Coordinates of C-alpha atoms in Angstrom, one line a residue:
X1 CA -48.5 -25.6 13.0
X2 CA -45.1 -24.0 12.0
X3 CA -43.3 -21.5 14.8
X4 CA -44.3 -17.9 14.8
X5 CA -41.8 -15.6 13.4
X6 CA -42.9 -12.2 15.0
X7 CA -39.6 -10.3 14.1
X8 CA -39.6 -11.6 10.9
X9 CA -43.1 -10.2 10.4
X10 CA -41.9 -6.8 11.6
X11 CA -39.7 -6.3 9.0
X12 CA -42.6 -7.5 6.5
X13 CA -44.7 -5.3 7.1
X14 CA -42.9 -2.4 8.3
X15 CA -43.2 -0.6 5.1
X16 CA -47.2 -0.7 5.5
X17 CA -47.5 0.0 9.2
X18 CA -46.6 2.4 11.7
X19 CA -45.1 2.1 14.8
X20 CA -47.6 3.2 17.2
X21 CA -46.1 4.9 20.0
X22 CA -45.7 3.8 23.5
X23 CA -47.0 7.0 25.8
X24 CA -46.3 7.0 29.4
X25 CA -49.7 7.5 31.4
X26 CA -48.7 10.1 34.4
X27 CA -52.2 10.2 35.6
X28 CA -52.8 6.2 35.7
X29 CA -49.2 5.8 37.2
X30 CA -49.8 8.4 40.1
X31 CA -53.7 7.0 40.7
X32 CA -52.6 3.4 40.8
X33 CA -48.7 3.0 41.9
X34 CA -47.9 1.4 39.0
X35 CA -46.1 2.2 36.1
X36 CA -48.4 2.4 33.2
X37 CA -47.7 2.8 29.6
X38 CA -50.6 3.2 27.1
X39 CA -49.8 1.5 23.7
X40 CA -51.4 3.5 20.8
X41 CA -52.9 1.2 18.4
X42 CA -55.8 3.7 17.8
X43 CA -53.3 5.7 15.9
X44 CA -52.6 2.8 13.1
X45 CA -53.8 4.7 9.3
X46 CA -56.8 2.4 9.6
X47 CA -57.9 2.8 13.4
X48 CA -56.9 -0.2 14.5
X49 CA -54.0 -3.3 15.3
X50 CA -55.7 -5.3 12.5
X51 CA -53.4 -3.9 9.9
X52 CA -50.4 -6.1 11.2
X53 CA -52.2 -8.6 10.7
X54 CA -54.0 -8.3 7.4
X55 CA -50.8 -6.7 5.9
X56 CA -48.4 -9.6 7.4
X57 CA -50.9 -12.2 5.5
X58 CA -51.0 -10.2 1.9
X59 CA -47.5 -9.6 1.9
X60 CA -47.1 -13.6 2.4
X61 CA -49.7 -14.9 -0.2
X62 CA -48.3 -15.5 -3.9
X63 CA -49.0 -12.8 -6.1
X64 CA -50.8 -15.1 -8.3
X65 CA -53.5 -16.6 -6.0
X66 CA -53.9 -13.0 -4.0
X67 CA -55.0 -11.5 -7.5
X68 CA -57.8 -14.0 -7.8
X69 CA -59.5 -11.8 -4.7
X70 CA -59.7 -12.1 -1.6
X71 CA -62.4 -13.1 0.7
X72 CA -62.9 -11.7 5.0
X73 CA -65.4 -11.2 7.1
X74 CA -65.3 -8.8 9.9
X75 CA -66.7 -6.6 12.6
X76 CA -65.4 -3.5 11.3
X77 CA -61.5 -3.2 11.6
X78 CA -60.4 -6.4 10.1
X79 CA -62.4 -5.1 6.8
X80 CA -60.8 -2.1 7.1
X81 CA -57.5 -3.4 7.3
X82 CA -57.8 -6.0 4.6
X83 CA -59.4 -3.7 2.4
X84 CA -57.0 -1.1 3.1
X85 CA -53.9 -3.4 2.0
X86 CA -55.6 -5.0 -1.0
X87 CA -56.1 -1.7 -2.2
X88 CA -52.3 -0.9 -2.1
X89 CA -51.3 -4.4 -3.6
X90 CA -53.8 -4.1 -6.0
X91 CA -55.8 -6.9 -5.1
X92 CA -59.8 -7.5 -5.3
X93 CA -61.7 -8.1 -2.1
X94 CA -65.1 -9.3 -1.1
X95 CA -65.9 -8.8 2.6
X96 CA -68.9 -10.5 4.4
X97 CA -70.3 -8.7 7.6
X98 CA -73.3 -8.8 10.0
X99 CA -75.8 -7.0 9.5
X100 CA -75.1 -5.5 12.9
X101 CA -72.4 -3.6 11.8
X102 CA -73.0 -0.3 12.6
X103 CA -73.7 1.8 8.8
X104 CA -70.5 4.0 9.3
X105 CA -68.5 1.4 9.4
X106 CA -70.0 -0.3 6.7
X107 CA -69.9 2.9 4.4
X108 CA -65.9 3.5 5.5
X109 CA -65.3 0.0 4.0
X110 CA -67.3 0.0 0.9
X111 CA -65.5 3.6 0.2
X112 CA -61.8 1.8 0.3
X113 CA -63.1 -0.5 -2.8
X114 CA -63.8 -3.5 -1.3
X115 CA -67.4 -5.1 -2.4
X116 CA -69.6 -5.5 1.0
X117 CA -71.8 -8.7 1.7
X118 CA -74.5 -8.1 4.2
X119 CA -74.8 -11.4 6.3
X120 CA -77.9 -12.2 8.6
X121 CA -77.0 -13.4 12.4
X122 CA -74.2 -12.4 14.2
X123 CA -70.1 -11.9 13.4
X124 CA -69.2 -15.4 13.3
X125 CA -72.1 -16.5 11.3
X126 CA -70.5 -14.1 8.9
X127 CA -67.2 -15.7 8.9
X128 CA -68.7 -18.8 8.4
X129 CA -70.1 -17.9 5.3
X130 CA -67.4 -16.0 3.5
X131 CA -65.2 -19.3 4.5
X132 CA -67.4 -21.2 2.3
X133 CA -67.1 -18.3 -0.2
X134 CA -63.6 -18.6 -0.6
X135 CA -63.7 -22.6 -0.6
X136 CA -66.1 -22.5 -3.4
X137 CA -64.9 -20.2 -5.7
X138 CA -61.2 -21.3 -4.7
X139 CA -60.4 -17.8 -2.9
X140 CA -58.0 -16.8 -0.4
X141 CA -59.7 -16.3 2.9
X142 CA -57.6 -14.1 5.4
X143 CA -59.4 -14.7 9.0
X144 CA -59.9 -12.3 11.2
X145 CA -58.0 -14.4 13.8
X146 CA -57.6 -18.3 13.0
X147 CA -54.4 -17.9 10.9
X148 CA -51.1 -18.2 11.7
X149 CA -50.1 -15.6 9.6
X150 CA -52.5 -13.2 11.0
X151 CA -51.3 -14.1 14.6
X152 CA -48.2 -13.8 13.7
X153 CA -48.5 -9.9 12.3
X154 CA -50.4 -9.5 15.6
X155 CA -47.3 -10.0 17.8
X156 CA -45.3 -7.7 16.0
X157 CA -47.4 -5.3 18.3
X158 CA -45.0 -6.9 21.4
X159 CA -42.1 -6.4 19.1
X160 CA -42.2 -3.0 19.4
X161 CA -43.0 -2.9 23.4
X162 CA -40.2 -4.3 24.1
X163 CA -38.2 -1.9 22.1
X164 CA -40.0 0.9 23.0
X165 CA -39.8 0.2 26.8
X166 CA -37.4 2.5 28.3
X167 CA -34.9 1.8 30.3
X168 CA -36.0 3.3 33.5
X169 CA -39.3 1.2 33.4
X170 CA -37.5 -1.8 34.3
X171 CA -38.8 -5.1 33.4
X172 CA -42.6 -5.3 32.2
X173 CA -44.8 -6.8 34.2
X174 CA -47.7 -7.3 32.5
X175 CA -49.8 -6.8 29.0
X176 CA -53.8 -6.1 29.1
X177 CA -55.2 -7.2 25.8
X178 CA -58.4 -7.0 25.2
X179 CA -59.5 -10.3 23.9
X180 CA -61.8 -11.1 21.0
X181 CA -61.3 -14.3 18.6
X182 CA -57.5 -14.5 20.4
X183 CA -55.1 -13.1 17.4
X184 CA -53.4 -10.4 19.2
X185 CA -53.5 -12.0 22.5
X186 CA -51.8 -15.0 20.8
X187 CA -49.5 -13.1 18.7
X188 CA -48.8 -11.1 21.5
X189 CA -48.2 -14.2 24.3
X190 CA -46.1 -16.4 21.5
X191 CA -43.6 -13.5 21.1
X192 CA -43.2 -13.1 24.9
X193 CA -43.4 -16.0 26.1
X194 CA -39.9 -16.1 24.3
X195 CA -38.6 -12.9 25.2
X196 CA -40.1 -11.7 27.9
X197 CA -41.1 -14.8 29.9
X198 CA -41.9 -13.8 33.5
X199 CA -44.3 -11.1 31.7
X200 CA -47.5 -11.6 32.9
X201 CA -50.1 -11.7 30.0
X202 CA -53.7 -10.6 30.9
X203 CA -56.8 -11.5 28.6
X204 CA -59.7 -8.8 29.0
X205 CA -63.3 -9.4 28.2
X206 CA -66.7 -7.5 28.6
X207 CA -69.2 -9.2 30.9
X208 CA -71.4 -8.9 28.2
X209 CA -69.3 -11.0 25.8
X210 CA -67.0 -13.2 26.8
X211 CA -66.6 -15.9 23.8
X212 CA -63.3 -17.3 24.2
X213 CA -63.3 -16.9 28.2
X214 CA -66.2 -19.1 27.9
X215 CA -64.3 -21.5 25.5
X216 CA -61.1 -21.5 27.2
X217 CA -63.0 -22.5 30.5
X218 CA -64.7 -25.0 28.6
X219 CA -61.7 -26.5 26.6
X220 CA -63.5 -26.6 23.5
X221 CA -65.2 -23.9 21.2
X222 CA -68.7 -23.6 22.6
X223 CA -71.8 -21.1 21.7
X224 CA -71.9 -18.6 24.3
X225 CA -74.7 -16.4 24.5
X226 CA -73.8 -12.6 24.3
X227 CA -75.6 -9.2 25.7
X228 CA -75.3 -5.5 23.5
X229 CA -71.6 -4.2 24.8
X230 CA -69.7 -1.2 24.0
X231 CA -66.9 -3.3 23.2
X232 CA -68.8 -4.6 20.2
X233 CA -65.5 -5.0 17.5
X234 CA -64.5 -8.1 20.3
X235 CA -68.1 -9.3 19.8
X236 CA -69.3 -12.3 18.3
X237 CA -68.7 -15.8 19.0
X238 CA -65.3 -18.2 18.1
X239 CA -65.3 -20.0 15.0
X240 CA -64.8 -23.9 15.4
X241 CA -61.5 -25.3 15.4
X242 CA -59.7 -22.3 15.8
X243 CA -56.1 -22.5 16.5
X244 CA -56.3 -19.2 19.3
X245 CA -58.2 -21.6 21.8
X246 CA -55.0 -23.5 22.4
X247 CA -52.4 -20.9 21.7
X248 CA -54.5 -18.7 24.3
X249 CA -54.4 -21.6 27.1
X250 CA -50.8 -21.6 26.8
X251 CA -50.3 -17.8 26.4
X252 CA -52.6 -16.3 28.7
X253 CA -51.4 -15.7 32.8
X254 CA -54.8 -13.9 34.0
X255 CA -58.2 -13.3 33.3
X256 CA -60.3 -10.4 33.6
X257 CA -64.1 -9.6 33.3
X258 CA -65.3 -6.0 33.3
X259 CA -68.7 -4.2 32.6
X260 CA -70.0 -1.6 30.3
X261 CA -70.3 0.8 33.1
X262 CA -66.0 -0.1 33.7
X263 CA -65.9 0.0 30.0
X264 CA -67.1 3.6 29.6
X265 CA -65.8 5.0 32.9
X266 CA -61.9 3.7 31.4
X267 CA -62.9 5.4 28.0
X268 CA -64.2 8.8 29.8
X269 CA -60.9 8.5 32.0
X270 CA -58.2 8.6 29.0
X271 CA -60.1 10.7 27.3
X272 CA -59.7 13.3 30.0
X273 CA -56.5 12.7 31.2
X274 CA -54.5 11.2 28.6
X275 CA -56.2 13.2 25.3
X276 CA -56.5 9.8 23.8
X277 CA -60.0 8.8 21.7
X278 CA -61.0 5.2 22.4
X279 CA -63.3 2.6 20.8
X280 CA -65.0 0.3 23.5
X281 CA -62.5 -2.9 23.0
X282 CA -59.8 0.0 24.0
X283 CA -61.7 0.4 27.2
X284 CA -62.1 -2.7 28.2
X285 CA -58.0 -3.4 28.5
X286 CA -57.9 -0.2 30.5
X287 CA -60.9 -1.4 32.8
X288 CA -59.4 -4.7 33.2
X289 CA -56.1 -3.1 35.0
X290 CA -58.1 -0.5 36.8
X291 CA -59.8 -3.1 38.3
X292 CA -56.7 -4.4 39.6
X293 CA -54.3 -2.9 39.7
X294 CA -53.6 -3.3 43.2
X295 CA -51.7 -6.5 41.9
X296 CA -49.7 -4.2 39.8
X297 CA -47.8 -1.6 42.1
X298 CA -44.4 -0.7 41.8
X299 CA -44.5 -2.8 38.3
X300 CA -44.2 -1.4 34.6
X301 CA -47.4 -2.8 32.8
X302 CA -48.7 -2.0 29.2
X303 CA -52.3 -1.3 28.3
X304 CA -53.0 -1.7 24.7
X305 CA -55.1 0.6 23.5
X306 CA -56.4 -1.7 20.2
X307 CA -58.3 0.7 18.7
X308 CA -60.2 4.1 18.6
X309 CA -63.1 3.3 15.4
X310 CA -66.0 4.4 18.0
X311 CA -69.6 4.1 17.0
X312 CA -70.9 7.4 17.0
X313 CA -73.2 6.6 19.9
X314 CA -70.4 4.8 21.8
X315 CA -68.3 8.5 21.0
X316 CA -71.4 10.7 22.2
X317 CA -71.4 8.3 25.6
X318 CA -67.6 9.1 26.6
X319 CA -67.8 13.2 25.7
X320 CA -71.1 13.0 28.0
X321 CA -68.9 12.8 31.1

């Protein structure tokens, strides 16, 4: 597998993405001892960090193949992403989803062109099928995670940290990442690793579904059976042979397990006292370091706050406080 180029990718896709700011929390700094900056990927155009990664993959793909269409499958934000950027390139796009993607979601991507396959089962049995989609009808697939490409526009998240760090803050201490199929915790772990070494990264999971916890402790990709969680864009299970399982063993410092009560209590919490509007995978990161952030006093650490596409239940939940 070639080297990551997460700089490189910056400057890629910088035309097509923002740079999401880096807030200082006051009220998490003064409740815990630490000092806690809030990363804003909720405010990306499409909701979410997917768009590094789906616009770092178009932007790489000859011009000739892309316009063949593409083929994704997703639990919500990777569509939109991918969808979003094919639109702007002018590319076609067939996404295949689970039919347990919640109908707003599915509506928001259908509305940004892209033509919607409905699969039975869960997430990954819908990535499974669109990958033998694009094989048979000799399609680029863009993964929502197990590409080097896409891992690679997923560390250009840490690219920004460390320039947005300010001075005062010292050294960072630590990253919380919520964790599904590995992308950003991988592109984010590869680009420190290198530039920020004694930067401790922590991998974040809901009780409820913990995939590639459970594959990581197993050293291979297993089935691991899931219950409903509010964190449900990290949800689903890890496709086989995916190149995050080993990238995440040699990335990842500390593991951290929360549950939907955490999940929701984090989501009420920054809702109040930082104004920000959170999905459930943005809770869980902000859980994980509530939960202990004893270990963290006196240290900077980021939270990344992945994204804020709520399902309108999920929404109803944290204004119910």
């Amino acid at each position: 597998m070639r080297r990551m180029d997460s700089v490189a990718a910056e400057q890629r896709i910088r035309p097509h993405v923002r740079e999401t700011p880096l807030a200082h929390s006051r009220a998490l700094s003064d409740a815990t001892g630490a000092r806690v900056y809030l990363k804003l990927e909720h405010l990306q155009e499409t909701g979410a960090f997917k768009l590094r990664g789906a616009a770092n993959k178009l932007l790489s793909l000859p011009r000739e193949e892309a316009a063949r269409g593409l083929v994704t499958a997703s639990s919500g934000n990777h569509a939109l992403a991918v969808a979003t950027m094919a639109g702007k390139l002018g590319f076609p796009v067939e996404i295949f989803v689970s039919e347990q993607l919640h109908p707003v979601k599915r509506s928001r991507i259908q509305s940004l062109g892209a033509r919607l396959r409905v699969v039975a089962g869960d997430p990954l049995q819908a990535e499974l099928e669109a990958r033998r989609e694009a094989d048979d009808s000799r399609r680029p697939y863009i993964s929502p995670y197990n590409d080097p490409t896409v891992i690679e526009g997923q560390g250009t998240l840490a690219v920004e940290v460390l320039r947005q760090l300010p001075s005062e803050a010292g050294a960072l201490g630590a990253v919380f990442v919520t964790t599904g199929g590995g992308g950003l915790i991988g592109g984010i772990g590869l680009y420190l690793k290198r530039a920020s070494p004694a930067t401790r990264i922590v991998g974040c999971w809901p009780e409820n579904a913990p995939a590639l916890y459970e594959c990581l402790r197993a050293g291979k990709v297993i089935d691991v059976p899931e219950r409903p969680t509010y964190s449900t864009s990290t949800a689903g299970g890890v496709e086989p042979g995916a190149i995050t399982l080993d990238i995440c063993r040699q990335v990842i410092d500390h593991t951290v397990l929360v549950s939907e009560a955490e999940i929701l209590a984090a989501a009420r919490r920054v809702r109040r006292d930082d104004g920000q509007r959170l999905e459930g995978a943005a809770g869980v990161a902000v859980a994980a370091f509530l939960k202990t952030a004893a270990d963290y006093a006196g240290q900077s650490v980021v939270l990344v706050l992945c994204g804020g596409n709520a399902d309108p239940a999920f929404a109803d939940l944290v204004l119910q406080e």
